[in-house]
CSV table of C-alpha atoms and ligand atoms in Angstrom, one decimal:
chain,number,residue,atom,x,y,z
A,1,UNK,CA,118.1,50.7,90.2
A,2,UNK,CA,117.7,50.6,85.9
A,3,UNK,CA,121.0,50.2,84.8
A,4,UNK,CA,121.4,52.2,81.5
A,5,UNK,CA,123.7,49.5,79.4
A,6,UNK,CA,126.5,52.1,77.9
A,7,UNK,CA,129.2,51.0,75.0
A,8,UNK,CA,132.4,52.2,74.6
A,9,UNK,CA,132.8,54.5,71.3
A,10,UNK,CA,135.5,56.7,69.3
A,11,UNK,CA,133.6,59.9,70.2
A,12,UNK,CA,133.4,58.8,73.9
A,13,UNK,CA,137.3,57.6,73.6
A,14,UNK,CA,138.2,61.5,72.0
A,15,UNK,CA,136.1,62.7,74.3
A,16,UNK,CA,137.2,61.9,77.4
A,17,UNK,CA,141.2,61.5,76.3
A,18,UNK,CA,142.2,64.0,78.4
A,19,UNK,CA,140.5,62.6,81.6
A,20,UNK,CA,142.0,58.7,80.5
A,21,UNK,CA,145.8,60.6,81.1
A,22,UNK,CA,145.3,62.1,84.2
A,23,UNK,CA,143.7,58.3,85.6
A,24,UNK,CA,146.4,56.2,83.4
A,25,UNK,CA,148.2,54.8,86.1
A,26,UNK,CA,145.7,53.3,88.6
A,27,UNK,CA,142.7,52.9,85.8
A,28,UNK,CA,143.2,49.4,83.6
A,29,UNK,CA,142.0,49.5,79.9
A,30,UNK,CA,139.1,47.3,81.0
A,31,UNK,CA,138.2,49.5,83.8
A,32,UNK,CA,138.6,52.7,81.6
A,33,UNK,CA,136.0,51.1,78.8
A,34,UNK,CA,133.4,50.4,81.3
A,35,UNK,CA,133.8,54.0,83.1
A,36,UNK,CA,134.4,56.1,80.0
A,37,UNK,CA,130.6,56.5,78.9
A,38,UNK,CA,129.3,57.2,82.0
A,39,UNK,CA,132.0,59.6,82.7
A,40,UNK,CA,130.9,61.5,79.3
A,41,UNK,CA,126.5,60.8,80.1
A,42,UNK,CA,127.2,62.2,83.2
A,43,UNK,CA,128.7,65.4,82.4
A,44,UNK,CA,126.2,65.7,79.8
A,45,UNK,CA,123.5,65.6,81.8
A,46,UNK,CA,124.9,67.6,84.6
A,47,UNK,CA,125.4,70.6,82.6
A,48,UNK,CA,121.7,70.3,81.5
A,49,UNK,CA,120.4,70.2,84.5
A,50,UNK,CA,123.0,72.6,86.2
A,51,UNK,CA,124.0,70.1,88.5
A,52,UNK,CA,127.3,70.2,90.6
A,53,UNK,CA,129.2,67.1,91.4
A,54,UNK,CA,130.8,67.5,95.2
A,55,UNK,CA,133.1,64.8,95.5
A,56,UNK,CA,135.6,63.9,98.7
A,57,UNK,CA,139.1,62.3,98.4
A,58,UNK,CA,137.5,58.8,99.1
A,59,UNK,CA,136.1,58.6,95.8
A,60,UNK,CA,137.3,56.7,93.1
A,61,UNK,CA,139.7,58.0,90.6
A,62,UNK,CA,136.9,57.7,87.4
A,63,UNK,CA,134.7,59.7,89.8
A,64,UNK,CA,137.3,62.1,91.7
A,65,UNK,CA,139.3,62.8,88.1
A,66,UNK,CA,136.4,61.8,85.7
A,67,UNK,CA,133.3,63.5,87.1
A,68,UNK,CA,133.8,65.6,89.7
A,69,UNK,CA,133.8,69.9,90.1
A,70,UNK,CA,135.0,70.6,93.6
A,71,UNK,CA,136.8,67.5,95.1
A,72,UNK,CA,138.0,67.9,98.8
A,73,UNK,CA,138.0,67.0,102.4
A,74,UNK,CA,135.1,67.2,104.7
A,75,UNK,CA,135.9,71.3,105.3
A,76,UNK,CA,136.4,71.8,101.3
A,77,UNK,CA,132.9,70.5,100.4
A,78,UNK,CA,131.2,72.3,103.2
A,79,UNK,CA,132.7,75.5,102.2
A,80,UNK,CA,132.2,75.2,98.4
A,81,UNK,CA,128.7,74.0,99.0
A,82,UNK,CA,128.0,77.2,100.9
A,83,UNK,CA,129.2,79.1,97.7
A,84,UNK,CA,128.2,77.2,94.6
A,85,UNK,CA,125.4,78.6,92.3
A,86,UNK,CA,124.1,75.2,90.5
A,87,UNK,CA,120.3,74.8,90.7
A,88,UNK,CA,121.5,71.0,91.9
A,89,UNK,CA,123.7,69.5,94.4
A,90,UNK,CA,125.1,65.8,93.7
A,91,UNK,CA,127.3,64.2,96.8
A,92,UNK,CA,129.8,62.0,95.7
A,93,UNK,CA,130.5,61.1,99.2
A,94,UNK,CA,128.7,59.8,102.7
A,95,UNK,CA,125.2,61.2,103.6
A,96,UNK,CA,126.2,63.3,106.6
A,97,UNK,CA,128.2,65.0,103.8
A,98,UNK,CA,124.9,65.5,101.8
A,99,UNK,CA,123.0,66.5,104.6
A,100,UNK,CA,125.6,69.2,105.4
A,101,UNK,CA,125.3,70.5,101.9
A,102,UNK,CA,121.7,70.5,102.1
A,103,UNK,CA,121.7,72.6,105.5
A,104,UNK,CA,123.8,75.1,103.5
A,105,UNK,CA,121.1,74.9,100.7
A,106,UNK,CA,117.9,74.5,102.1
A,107,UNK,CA,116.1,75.5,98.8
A,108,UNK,CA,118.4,73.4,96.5
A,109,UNK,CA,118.0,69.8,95.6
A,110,UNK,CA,120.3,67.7,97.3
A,111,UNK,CA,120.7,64.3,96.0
A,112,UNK,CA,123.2,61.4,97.3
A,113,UNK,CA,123.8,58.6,94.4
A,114,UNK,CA,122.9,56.1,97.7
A,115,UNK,CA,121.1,56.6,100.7
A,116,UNK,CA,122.7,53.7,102.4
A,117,UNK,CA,126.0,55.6,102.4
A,118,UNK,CA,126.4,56.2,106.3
A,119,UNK,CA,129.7,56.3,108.7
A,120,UNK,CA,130.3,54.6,111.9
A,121,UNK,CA,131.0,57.9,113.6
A,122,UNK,CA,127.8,59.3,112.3
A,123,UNK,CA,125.5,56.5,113.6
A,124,UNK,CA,128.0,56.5,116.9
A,125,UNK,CA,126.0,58.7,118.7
A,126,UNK,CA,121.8,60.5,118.8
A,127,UNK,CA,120.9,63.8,119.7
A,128,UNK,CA,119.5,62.5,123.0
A,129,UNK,CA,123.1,61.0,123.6
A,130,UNK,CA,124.5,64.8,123.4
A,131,UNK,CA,121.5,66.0,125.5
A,132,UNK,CA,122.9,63.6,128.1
A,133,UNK,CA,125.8,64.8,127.9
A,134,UNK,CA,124.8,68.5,128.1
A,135,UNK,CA,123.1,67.6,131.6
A,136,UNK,CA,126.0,65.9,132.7
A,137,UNK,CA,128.8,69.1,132.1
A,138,UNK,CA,126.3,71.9,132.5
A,139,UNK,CA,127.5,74.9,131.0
A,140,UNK,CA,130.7,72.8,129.0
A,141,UNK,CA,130.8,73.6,124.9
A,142,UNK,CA,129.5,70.8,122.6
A,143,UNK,CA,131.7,70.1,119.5
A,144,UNK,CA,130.6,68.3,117.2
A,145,UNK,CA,132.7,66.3,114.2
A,146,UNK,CA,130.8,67.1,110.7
A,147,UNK,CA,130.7,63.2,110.8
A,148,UNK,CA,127.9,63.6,112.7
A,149,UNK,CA,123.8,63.5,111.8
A,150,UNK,CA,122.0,67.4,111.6
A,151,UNK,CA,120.0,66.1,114.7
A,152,UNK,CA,123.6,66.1,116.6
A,153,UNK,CA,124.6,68.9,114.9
A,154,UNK,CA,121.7,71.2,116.2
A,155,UNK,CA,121.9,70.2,119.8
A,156,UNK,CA,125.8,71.0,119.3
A,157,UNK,CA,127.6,74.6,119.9
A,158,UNK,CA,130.1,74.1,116.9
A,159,UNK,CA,130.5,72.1,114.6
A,160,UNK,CA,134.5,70.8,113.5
A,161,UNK,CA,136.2,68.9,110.9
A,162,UNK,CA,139.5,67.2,110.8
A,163,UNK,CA,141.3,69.7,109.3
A,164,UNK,CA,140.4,72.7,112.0
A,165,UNK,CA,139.4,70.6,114.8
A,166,UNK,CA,142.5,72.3,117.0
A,167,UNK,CA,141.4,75.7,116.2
A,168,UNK,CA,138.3,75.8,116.7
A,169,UNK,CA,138.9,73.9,119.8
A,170,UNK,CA,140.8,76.8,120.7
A,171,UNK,CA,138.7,79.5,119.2
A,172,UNK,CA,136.2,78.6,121.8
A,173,UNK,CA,137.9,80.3,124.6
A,174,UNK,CA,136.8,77.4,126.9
A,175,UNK,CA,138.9,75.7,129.8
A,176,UNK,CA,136.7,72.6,128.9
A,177,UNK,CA,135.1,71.1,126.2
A,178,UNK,CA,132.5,68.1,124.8
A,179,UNK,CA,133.8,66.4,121.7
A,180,UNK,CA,131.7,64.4,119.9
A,181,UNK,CA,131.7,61.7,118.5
A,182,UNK,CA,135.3,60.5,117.4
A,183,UNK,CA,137.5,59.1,120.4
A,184,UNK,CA,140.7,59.1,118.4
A,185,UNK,CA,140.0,62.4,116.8
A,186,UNK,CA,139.5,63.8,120.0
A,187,UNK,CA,142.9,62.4,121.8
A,188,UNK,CA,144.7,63.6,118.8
A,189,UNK,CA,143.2,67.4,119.6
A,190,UNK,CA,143.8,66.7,123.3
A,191,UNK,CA,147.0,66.5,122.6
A,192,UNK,CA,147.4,69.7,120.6
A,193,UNK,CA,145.9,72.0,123.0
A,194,UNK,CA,145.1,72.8,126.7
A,195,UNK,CA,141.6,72.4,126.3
A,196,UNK,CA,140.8,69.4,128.6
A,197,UNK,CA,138.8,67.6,126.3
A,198,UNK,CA,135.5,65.6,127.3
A,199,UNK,CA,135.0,62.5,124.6
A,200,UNK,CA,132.6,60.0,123.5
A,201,UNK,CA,133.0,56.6,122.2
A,202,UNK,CA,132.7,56.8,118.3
A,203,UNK,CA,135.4,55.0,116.5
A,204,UNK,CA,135.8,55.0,112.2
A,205,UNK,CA,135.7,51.5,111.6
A,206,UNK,CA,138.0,52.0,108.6
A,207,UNK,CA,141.0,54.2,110.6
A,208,UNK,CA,141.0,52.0,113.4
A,209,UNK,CA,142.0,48.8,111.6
A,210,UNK,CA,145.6,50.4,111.5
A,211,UNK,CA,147.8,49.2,113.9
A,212,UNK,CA,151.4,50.7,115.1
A,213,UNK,CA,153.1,46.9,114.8
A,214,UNK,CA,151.3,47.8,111.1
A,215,UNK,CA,153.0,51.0,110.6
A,216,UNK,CA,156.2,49.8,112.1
A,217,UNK,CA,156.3,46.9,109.4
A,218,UNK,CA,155.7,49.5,106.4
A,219,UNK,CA,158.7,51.8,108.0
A,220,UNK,CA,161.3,48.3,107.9
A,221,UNK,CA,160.4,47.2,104.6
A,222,UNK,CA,160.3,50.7,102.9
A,223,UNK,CA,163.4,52.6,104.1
A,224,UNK,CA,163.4,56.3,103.8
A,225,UNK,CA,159.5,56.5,103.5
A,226,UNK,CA,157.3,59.5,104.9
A,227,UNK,CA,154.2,57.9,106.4
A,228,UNK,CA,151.0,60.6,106.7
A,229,UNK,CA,148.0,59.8,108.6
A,230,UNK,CA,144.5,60.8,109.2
A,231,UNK,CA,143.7,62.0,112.8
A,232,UNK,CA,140.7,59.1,112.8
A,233,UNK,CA,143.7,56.7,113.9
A,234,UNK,CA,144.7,55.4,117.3
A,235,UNK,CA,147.1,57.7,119.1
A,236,UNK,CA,149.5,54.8,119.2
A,237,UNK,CA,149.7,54.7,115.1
A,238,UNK,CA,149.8,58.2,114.9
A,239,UNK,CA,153.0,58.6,117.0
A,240,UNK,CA,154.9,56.5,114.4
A,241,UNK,CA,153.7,58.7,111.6
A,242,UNK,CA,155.7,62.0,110.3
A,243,UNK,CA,152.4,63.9,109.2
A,244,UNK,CA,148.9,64.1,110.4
A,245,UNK,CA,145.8,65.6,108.7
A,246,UNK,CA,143.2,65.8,107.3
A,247,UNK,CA,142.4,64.2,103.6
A,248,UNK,CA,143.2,67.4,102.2
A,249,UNK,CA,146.3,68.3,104.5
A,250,UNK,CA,148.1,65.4,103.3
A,251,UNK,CA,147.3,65.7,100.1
A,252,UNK,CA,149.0,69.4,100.1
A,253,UNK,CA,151.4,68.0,102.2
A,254,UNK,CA,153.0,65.3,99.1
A,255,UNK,CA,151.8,68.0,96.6
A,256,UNK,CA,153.8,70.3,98.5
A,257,UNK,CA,156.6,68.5,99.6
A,258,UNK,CA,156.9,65.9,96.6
A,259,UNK,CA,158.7,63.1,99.5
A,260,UNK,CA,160.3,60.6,97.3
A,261,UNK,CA,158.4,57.4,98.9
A,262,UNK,CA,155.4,58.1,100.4
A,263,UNK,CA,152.5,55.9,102.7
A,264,UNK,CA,149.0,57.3,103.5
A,265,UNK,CA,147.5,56.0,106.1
A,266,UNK,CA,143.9,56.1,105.3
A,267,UNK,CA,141.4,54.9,102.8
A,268,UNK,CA,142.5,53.3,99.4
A,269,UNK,CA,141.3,55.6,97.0
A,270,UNK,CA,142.7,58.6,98.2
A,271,UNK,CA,146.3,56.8,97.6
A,272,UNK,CA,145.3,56.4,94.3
A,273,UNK,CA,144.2,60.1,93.7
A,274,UNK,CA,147.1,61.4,95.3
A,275,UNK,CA,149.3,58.8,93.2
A,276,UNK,CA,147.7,60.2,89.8
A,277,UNK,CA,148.2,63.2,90.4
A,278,UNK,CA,152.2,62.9,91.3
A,279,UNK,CA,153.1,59.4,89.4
A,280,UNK,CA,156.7,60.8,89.5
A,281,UNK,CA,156.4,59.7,93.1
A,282,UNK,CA,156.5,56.2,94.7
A,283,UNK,CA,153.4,55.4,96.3
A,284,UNK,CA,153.2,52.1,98.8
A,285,UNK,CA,149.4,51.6,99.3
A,286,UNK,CA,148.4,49.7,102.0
A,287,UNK,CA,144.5,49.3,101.4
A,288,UNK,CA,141.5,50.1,104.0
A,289,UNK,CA,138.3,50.3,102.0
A,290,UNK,CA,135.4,52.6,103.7
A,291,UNK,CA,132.6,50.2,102.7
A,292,UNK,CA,129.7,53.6,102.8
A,293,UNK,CA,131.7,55.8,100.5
A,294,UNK,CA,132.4,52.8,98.0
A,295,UNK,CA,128.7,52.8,97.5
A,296,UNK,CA,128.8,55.8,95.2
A,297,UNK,CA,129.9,54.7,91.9
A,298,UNK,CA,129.3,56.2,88.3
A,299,UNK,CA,126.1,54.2,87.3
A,300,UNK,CA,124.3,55.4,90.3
A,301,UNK,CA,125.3,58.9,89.9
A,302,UNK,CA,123.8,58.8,86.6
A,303,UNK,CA,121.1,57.2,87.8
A,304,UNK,CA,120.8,59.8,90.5
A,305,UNK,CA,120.9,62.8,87.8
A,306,UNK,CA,118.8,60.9,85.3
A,307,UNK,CA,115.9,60.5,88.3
A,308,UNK,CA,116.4,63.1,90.8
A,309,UNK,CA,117.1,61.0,93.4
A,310,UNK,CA,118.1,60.4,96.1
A,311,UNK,CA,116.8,64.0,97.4
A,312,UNK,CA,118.0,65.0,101.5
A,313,UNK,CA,115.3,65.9,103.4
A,314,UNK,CA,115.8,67.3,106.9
A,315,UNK,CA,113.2,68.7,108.8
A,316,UNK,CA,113.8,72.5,108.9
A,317,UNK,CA,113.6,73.1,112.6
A,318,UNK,CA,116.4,70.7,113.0
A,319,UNK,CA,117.7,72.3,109.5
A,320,UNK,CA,118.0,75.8,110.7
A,321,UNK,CA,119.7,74.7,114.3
A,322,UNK,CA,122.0,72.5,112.8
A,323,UNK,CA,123.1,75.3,109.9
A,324,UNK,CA,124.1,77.4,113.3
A,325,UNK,CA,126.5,75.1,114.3
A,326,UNK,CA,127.9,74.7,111.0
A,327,UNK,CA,128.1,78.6,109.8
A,328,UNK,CA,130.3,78.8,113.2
A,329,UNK,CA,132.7,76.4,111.8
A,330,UNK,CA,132.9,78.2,108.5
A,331,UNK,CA,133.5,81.5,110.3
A,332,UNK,CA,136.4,80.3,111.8
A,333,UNK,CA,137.6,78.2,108.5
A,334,UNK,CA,140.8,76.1,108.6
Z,1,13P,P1,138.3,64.6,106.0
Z,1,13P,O1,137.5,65.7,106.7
Z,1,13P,O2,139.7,64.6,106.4
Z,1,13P,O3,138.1,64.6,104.5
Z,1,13P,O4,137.8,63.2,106.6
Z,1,13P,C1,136.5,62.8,106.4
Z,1,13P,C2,136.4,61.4,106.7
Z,1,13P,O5,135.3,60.8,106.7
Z,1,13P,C3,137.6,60.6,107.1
Z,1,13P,O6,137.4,59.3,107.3
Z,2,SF4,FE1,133.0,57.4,108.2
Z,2,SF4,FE2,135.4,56.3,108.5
Z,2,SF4,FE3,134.1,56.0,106.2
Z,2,SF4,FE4,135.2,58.4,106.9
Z,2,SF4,S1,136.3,56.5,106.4
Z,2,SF4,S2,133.1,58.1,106.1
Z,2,SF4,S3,134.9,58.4,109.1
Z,2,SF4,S4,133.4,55.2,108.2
């Protein structure tokens, strides 16, 4: 990748003033200097080329705060993606993300700043792993999670994210049904509805590092705290949480709620977004880094806008099943 060698200027400092006070607390000078003309090239550039910037709540603050125009969870990005009116599409997130907003843009240029930027739940499971599946429980619904390729999702009935797996679950009107891929995700709905819920093996590799002797260690040595928690944990360490949701859930939640101490259970970077935008609040971060959405950073997303790359393509057969699936979930919404 050329690396475009950016300095640090008085017009770049005036110009991004604003965006250094919103990131002052968990963005150090040094960092600030190195991220600052990137910030300002890449908003530049995007508004030539009428590009949007679609990032989720695992990205860094320079790029959540500094670059981004819709920031979300999984269901926010899909949704806005379906809407937005740029000529351009960047995904500031993992490439099932990208090739969801592709699906919902088929004639748009979709570019992710890093191909390599997968998910363990993603590469979890193949289409011909739900086509198994489909012969074994003739007749039974397929969910899928978004986390999930566009070959899964167009062998799938539905598609789901974290933050309206439950209702569309129960929208579904089934006595059973096939969720795929995420085993924790899928417990955690099981145990929200009567559905009896078929599962497969897929595990995040990030969420499943927590552990309840973890969480029970935080809650000692931080009395009064309000631990929150993404439904991508164990059962186990979700039972010794107060909250559970998705990215965006508990980020309305402390928004909302304003708890005095607060604990998310879930990838760094969306402690520190959360923390910078209530630094009234105390924030304990324990850190899980997800190693595939740490791959986006500011010099490739320039990169990616300066070059055009790294475009999504999906073959359109697969394209047009897979936007079924996904239109389904929209219907139904959070
Ligand atoms: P959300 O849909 O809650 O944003 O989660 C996506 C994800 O990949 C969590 O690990
Ligand atoms: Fe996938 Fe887990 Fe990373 Fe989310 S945090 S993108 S589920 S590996």
């Amino acid at each position: 990748m050329k690396t475009s060698a950016l300095t640090y200027t008085e017009t770049i400092e005036r110009e991004t003033a604003s965006i250094r006070s919103r990131v002052a607390g968990v963005v150090d000078e040094r960092q600030w200097k190195h991220a600052a003309p990137y910030i300002s090239a890449i908003n530049r550039l995007k508004k030539e080329k009428n590009a949007v910037i679609l990032a989720h709540n695992y990205q860094t603050p320079d790029i959540f705060f500094g670059v981004a125009d819709i920031v979300g969870d999984s269901l926010k990005l899909a949704q806005e993606a379906a809407k937005t009116k740029a000529g351009v599409i960047i995904q500031a997130g993992v490439y099932f993300m990208a090739e969801t907003a592709k699906i919902l843009n088929p004639d748009k240029a979709v570019l992710i700043p890093d191909r390599e930027a997968g998910c363990s739940l993603a590469e979890s499971i193949t289409a011909k792993d739900v086509l198994l599946m489909k012969e074994k429980y003739p007749g039974v619904p397929v969910v899928s999670y978004v986390n999930t390729s566009a070959e899964v999702k167009a062998v799938s009935d539905i598609c789901c994210t974290s933050g309206n797996a439950v209702k569309v679950v129960n929208a579904l009107g089934a006595s059973r049904v096939i969720f795929l891929p995420d085993e924790y995700l899928a417990r955690y709905v099981a145990s929200k509805t009567d559905v009896e819920i078929i599962t497969w093996k897929g595990r995040c590799e990030v969420h499943e590092k927590f552990t309840p002797e973890y969480i029970r260690e935080l809650r000692a040595e931080h009395p009064g705290v309000t631990i929150l928690a993404h439904p991508e944990c164990a059962p186990d360490v979700l039972s010794e949480c107060d909250f559970v949701g998705s990215t965006a859930q508990m980020s309305d939640f402390v928004d909302e709620k304003q708890p005095p101490r607060v604990i998310l259970i879930t990838e760094c970077s969306m402690s520190d977004n959360v923390y910078a935008a209530n630094p009234k609040l105390e924030f304990i971060r324990p850190c899980q880094l997800c190693p595939h959405m740490k791959r986006i950073t500011l010099e490739k997303i320039l990169h990616s806008l300066e070059t055009m790359t790294h475009e999504v393509v999906i073959d359109p057969a697969v394209s047009a099943q897979a936007l079924r699936s996904i239109e389904r979930m929209l219907e139904i919404g959070r």
